[in-house]
Structure formats: C-alpha cells, structure tokens
Coordinates of N, CA and C and ligand atoms in Angstrom, one line a residue:
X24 N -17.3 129.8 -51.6 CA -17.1 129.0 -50.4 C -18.4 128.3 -50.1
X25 N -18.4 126.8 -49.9 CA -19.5 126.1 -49.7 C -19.9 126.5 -48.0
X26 N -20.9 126.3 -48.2 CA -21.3 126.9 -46.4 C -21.0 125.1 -45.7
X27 N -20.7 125.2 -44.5 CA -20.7 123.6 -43.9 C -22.5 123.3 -43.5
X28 N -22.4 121.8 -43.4 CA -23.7 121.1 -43.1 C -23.7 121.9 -41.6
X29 N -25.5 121.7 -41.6 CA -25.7 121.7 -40.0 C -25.1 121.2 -39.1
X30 N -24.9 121.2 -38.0 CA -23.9 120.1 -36.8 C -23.6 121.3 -36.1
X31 N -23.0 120.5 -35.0 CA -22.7 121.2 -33.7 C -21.2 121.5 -33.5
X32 N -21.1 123.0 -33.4 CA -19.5 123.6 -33.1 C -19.1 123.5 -32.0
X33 N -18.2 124.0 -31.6 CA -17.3 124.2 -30.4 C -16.0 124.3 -31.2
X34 N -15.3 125.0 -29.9 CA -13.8 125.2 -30.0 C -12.7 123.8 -30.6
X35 N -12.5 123.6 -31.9 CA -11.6 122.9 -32.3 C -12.5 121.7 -32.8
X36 N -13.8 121.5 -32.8 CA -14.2 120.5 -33.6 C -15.6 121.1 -34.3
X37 N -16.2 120.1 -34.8 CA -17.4 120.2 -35.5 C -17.8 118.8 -35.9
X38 N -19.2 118.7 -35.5 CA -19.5 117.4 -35.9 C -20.8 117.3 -36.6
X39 N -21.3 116.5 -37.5 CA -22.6 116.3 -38.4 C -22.9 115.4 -38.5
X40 N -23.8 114.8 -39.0 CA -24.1 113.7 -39.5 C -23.7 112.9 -40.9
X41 N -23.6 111.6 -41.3 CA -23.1 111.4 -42.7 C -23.6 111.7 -43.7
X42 N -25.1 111.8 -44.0 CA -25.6 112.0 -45.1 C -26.0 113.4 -44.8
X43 N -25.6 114.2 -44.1 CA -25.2 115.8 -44.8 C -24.1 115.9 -44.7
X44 N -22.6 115.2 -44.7 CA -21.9 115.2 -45.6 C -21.9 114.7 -47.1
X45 N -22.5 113.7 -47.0 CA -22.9 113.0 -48.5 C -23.2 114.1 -49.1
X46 N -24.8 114.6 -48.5 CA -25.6 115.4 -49.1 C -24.6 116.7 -50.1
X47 N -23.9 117.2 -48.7 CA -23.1 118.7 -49.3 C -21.9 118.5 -50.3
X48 N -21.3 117.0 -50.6 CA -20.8 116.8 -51.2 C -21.2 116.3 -52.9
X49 N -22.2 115.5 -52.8 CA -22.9 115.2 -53.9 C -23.6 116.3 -54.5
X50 N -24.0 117.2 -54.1 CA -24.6 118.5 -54.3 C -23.6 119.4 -55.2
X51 N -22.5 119.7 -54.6 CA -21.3 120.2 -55.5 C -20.5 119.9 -56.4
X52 N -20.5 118.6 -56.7 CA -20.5 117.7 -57.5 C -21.0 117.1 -58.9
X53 N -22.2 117.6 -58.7 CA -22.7 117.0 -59.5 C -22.6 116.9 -61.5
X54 N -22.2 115.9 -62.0 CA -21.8 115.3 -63.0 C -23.1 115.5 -64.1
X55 N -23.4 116.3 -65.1 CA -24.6 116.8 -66.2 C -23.9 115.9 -67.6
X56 N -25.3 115.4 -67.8 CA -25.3 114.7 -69.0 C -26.2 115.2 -70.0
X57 N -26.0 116.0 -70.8 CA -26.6 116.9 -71.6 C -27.1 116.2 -72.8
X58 N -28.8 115.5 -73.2 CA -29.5 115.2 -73.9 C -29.8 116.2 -74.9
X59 N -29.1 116.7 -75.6 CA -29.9 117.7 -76.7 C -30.2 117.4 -78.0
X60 N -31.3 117.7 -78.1 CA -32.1 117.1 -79.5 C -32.2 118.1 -80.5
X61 N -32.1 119.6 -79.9 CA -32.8 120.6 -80.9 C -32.4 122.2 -79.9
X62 N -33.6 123.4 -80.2 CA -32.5 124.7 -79.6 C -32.3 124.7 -78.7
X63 N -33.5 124.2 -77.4 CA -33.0 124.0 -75.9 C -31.3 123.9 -75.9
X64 N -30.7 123.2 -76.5 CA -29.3 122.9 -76.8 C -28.4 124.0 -76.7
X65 N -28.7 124.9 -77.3 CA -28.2 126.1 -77.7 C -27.9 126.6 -76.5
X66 N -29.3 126.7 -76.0 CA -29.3 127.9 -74.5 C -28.3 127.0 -73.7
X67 N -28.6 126.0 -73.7 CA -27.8 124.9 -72.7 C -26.0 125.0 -72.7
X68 N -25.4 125.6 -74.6 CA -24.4 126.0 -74.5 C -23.9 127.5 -73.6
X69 N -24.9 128.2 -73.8 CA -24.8 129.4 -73.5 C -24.7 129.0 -71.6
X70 N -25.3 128.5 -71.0 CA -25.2 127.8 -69.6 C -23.8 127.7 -69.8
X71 N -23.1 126.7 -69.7 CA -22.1 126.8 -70.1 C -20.6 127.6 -70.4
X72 N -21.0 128.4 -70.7 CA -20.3 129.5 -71.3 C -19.8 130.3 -70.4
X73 N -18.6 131.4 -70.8 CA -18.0 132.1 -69.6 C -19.1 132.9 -69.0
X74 N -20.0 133.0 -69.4 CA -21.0 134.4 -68.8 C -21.7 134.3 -67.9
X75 N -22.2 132.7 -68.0 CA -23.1 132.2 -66.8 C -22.2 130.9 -66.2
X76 N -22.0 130.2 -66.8 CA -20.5 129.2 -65.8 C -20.9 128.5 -65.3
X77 N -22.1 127.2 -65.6 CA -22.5 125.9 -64.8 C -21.4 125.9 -64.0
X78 N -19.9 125.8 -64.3 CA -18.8 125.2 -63.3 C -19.0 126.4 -62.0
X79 N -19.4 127.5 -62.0 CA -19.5 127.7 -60.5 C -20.2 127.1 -59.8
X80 N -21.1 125.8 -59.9 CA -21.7 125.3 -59.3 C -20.7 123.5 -59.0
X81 N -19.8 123.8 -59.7 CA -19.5 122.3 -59.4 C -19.3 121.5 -60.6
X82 N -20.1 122.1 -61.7 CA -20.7 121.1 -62.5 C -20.0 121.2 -63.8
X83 N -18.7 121.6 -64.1 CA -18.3 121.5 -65.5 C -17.9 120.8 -66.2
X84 N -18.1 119.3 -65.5 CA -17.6 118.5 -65.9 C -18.9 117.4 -66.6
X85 N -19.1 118.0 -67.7 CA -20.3 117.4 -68.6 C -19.5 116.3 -69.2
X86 N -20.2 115.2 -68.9 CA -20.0 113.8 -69.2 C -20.8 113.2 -70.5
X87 N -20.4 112.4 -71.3 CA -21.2 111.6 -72.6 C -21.2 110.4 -72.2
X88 N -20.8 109.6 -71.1 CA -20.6 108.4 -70.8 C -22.2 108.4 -69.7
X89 N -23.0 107.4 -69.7 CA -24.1 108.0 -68.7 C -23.5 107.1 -67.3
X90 N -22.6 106.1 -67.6 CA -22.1 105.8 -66.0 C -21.4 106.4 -65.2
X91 N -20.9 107.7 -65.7 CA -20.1 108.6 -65.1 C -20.6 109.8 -64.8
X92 N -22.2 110.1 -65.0 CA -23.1 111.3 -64.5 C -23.8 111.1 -63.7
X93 N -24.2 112.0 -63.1 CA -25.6 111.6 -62.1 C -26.6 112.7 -62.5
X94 N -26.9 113.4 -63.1 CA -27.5 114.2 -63.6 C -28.4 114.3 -65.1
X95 N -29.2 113.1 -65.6 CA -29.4 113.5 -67.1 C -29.9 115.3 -67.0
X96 N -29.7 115.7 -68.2 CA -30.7 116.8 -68.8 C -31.1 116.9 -70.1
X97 N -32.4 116.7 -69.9 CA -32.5 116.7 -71.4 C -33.4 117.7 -71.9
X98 N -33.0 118.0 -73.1 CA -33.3 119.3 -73.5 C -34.0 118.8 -75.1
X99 N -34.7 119.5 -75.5 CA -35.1 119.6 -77.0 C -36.3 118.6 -77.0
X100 N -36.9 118.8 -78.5 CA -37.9 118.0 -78.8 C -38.1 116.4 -79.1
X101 N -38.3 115.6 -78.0 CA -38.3 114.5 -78.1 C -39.0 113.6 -79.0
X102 N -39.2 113.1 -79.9 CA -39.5 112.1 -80.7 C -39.8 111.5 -80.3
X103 N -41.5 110.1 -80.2 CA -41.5 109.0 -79.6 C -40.3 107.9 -80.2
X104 N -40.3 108.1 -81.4 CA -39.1 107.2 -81.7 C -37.6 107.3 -80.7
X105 N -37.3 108.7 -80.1 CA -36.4 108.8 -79.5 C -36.5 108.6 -77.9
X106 N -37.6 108.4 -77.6 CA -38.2 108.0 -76.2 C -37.4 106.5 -75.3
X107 N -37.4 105.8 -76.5 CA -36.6 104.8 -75.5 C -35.0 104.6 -75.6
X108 N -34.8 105.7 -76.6 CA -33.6 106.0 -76.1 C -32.8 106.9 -75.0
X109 N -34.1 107.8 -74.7 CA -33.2 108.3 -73.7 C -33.8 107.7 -72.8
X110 N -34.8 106.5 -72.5 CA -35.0 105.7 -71.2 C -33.6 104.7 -71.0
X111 N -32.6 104.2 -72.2 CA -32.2 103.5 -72.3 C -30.7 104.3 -71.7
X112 N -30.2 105.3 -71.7 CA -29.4 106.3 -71.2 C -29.8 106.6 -69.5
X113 N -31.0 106.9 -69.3 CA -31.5 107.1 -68.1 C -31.1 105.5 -67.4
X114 N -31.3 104.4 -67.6 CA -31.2 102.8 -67.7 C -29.3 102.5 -67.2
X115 N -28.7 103.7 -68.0 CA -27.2 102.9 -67.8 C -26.6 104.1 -67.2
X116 N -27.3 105.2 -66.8 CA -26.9 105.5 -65.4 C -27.0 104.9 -64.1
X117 N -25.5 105.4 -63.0 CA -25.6 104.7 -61.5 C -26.7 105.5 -60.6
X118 N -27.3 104.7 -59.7 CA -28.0 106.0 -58.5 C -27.2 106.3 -58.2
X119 N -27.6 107.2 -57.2 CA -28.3 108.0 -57.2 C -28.3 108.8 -58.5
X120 N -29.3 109.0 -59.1 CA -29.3 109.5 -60.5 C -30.7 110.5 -60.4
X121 N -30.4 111.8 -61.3 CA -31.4 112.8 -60.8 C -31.8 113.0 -62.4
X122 N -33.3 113.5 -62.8 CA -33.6 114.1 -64.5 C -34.2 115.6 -64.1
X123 N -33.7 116.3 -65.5 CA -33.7 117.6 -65.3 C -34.6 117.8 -66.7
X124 N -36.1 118.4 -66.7 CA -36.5 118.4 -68.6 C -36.1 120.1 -68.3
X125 N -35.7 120.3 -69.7 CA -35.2 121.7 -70.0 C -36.3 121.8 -70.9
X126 N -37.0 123.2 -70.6 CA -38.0 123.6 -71.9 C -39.2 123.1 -72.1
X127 N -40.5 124.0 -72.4 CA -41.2 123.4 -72.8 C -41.7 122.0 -73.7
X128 N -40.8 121.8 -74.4 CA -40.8 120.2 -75.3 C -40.0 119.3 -74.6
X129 N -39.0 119.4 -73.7 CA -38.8 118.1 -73.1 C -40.2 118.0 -71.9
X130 N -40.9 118.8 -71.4 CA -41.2 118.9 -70.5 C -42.8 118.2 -70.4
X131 N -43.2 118.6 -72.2 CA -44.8 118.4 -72.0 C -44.4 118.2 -73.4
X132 N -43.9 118.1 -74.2 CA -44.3 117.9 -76.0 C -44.0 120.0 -76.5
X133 N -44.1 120.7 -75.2 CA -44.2 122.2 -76.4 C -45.3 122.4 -77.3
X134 N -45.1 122.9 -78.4 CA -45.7 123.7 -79.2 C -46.2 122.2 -80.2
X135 N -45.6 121.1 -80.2 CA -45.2 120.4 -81.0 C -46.6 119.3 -80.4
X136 N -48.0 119.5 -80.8 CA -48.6 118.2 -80.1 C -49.3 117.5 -81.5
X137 N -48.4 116.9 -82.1 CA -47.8 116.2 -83.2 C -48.1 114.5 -82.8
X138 N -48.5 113.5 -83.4 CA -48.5 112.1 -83.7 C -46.8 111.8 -83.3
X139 N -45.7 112.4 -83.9 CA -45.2 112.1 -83.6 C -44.0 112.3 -82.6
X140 N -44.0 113.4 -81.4 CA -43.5 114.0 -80.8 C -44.4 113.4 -79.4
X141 N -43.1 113.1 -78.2 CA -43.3 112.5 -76.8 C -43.9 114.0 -76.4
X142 N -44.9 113.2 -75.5 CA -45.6 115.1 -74.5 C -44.8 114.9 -73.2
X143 N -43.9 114.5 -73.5 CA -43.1 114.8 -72.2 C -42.7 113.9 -72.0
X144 N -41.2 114.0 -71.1 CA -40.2 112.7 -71.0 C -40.5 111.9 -69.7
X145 N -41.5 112.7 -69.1 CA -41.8 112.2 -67.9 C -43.1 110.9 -68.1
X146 N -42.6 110.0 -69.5 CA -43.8 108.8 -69.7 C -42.4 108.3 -69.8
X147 N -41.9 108.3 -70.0 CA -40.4 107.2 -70.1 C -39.8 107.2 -69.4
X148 N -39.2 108.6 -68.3 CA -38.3 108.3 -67.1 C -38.9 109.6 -66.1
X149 N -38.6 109.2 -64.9 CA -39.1 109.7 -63.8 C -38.3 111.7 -63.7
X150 N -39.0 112.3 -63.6 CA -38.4 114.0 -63.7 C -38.2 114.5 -62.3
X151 N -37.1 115.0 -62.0 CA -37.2 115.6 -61.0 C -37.3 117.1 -60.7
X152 N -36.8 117.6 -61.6 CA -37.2 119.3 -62.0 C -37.7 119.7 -63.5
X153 N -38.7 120.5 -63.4 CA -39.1 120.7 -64.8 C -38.7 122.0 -64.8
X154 N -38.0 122.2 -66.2 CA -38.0 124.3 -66.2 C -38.8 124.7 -67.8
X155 N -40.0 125.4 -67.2 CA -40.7 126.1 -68.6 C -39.8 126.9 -68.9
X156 N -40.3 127.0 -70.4 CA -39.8 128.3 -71.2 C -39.5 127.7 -73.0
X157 N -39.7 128.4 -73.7 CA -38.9 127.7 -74.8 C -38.1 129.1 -75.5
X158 N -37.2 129.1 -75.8 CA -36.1 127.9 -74.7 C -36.1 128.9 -73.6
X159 N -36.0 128.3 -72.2 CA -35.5 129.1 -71.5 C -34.6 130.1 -71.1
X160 N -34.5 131.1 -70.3 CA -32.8 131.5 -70.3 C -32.0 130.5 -69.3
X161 N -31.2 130.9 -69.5 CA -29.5 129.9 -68.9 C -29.9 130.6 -67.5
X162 N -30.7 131.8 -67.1 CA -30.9 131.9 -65.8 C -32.1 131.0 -65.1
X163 N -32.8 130.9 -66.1 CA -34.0 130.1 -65.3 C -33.3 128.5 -65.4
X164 N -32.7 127.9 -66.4 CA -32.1 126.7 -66.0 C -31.4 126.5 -64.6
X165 N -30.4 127.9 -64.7 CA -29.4 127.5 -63.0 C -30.5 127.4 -62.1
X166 N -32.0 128.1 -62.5 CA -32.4 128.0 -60.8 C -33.1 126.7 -60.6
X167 N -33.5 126.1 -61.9 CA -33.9 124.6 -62.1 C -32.4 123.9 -61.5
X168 N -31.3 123.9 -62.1 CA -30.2 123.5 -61.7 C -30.2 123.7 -59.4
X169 N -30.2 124.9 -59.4 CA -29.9 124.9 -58.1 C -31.7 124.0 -57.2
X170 N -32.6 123.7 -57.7 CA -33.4 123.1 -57.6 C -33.4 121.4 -56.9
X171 N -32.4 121.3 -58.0 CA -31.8 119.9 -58.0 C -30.9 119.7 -57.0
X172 N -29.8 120.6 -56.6 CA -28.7 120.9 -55.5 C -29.6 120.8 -54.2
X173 N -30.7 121.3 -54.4 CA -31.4 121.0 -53.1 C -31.7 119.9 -52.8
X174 N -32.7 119.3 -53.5 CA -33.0 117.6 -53.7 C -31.8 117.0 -53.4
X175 N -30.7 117.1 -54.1 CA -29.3 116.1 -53.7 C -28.7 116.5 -52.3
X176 N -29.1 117.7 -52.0 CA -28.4 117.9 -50.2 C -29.3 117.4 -49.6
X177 N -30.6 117.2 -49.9 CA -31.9 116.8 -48.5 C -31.9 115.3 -48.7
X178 N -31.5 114.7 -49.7 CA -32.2 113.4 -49.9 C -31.3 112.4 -48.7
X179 N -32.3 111.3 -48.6 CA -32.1 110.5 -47.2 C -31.0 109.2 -47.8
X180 N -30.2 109.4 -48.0 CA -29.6 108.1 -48.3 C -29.9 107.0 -48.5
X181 N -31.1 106.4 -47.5 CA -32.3 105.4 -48.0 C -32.9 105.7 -48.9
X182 N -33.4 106.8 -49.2 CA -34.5 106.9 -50.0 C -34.3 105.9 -51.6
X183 N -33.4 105.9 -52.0 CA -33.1 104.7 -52.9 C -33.6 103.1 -53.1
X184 N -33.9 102.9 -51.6 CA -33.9 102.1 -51.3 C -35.1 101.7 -50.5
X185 N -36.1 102.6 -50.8 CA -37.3 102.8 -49.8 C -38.8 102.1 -51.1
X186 N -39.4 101.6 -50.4 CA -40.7 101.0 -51.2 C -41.2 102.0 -52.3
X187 N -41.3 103.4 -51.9 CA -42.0 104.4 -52.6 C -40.9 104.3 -54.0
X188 N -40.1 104.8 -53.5 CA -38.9 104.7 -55.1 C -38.9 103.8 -55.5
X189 N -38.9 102.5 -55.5 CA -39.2 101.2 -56.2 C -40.0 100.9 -56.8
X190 N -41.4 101.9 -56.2 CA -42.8 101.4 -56.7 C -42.9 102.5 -57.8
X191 N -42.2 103.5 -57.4 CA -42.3 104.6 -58.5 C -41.2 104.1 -59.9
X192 N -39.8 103.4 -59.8 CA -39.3 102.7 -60.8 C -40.2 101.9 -61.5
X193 N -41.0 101.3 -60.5 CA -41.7 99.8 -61.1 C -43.1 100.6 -62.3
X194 N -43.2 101.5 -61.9 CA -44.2 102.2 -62.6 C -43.9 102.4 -63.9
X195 N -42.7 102.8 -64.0 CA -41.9 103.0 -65.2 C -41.4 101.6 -66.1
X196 N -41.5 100.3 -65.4 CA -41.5 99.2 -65.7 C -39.8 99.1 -65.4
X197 N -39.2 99.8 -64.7 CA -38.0 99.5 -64.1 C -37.7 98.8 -63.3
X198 N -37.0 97.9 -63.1 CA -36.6 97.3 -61.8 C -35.4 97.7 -60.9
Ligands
SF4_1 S1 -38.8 124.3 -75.9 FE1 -38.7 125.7 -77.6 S2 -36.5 126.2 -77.7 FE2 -36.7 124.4 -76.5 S3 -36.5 122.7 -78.0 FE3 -38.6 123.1 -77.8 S4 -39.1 124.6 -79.5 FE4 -36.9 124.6 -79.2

C-alpha cells in the first residue's frame, strides 16, 4: 500500500498539492531501461527475479524502447567506443528522465583503467544515483533504486525547466 502525499484531512476529503501527486505517482511508476554491457547484467537479472522483485516497486515493466522509459540503468563496462551510444539512448529518452550507474565500471571505469574503457558514464550523461560494488547485490541496487523514488517524489515540476538543469544539459553539450 502506497502511503498518500502530504495534504490536509478531514472527514470525507483530503487535499494536496499537484506535484505530490505527480511526484507519488511517477515514483511508482517508474519505467527501467536496462543498459547491460557485461556481469553487472547478471545481478541486474537476479533484481528482477522472483526473489527480490523490482516489480514490488512498480517497476516491472522494463522497456527496450528508450521513449517509453524514464529510468536509464546502466550497468557493465563501458567502452569509450560505446559512450556515445548510450548518450545517444540517454538523447531519445522523454523528461523527465532519471540515470542510475550500477557498479563500480559504469560508475568510475572499475578495475578496468584501460585506454580503452569510459571512467565513468557520468562524462557523457548526467547520473543521478551511483551504486558501488562490483557487481553489487540486487539489495544494494533496490536501495540505489529506492534512491531514485525519492528524487522522483521530491522533484519540483519546474525543475526541468529551471536555468541550473539547462546549464547542467548544456555542459553535457545538450540542448
Ligand atoms: S563492476 Fe564488476 S561486476 Fe560490474 S561490470 Fe564491472 S567488473 Fe563486472
């Protein structure tokens, strides 16, 4: 049972604001687009799986289309060669759109500080939760996961649309 937004009770009604309904809605909701390059992958199935159950959170509905997620996660060892591909995935998602690096190598390069391996996906698209570990467990991902549930209930509806996130896009050379 989802708990209701803040707002004021009384006998026969209840009232809130819109963007903590947005918020508690988008929160439960949320659509994972699962980037896996390598084992992070694995654990990421095991997430998944009857034992631990992304879908009690809302989320079992992992998407391959990136216009139909709001959630990248990417997991595994990124390749600079494969860097602007997943900017280009990050690119043809809609906003509100949130990134999740799973694992020490999506997060910073890992073990892997190689000529040819990205030190982290956070030079090609903006991160909003990082979870160490290689690979992590499927427990420390949900609380990266529940991480993100927070960020999507607090966030201001403007904030998309505010100088700071634009300038932080533009950094990225996004418009
Ligand atoms: S963090 Fe570890 S487990 Fe995850 S992709 Fe890198 S090497 Fe594999």
């Amino acid at each position: 049972m989802v708990d209701s937004p803040e707002g004021f009770t009384g006998e026969g009604f209840f009232a809130t604001s819109f963007d903590k309904v947005v918020g508690l809605a988008r929160k439960n909701s949320i659509w994972p687009l699962p980037f896996a390059t390598s084992c992070c992958g694995i654990e990421f199935m095991a997430l998944m799986g009857s034992h631990y159950d992304l879908s009690r959170f809302g989320s079992e509905r992992v998407g391959f289309s990136p216009r139909q997620c709001d959630l990248l996660m990417v997991m595994g060892t990124i390749a600079k060669k494969m860097g602007p591909i997943v900017k280009q995935v990050y690119l043809q998602m809609a906003e509100p759109r949130w990134v999740l690096a799973m694992g020490a190598c999506a997060s910073s390069g890992g073990i892997f500080d190689t000529y040819s391996v990205l030190q982290g996906i956070d030079q090609v698209v903006p991160v909003d939760v990082y979870v160490p570990g290689c690979p992590p467990r499927p427990e420390a991902v949900i609380d990266g996961f529940m991480k993100i549930q927070e960020l999507v209930h607090n966030e201001s509806l403007r904030r998309r649309n505010s100088d700071k996130y634009k300038l932080l896009l533009e950094s990225y050379g996004i418009q």
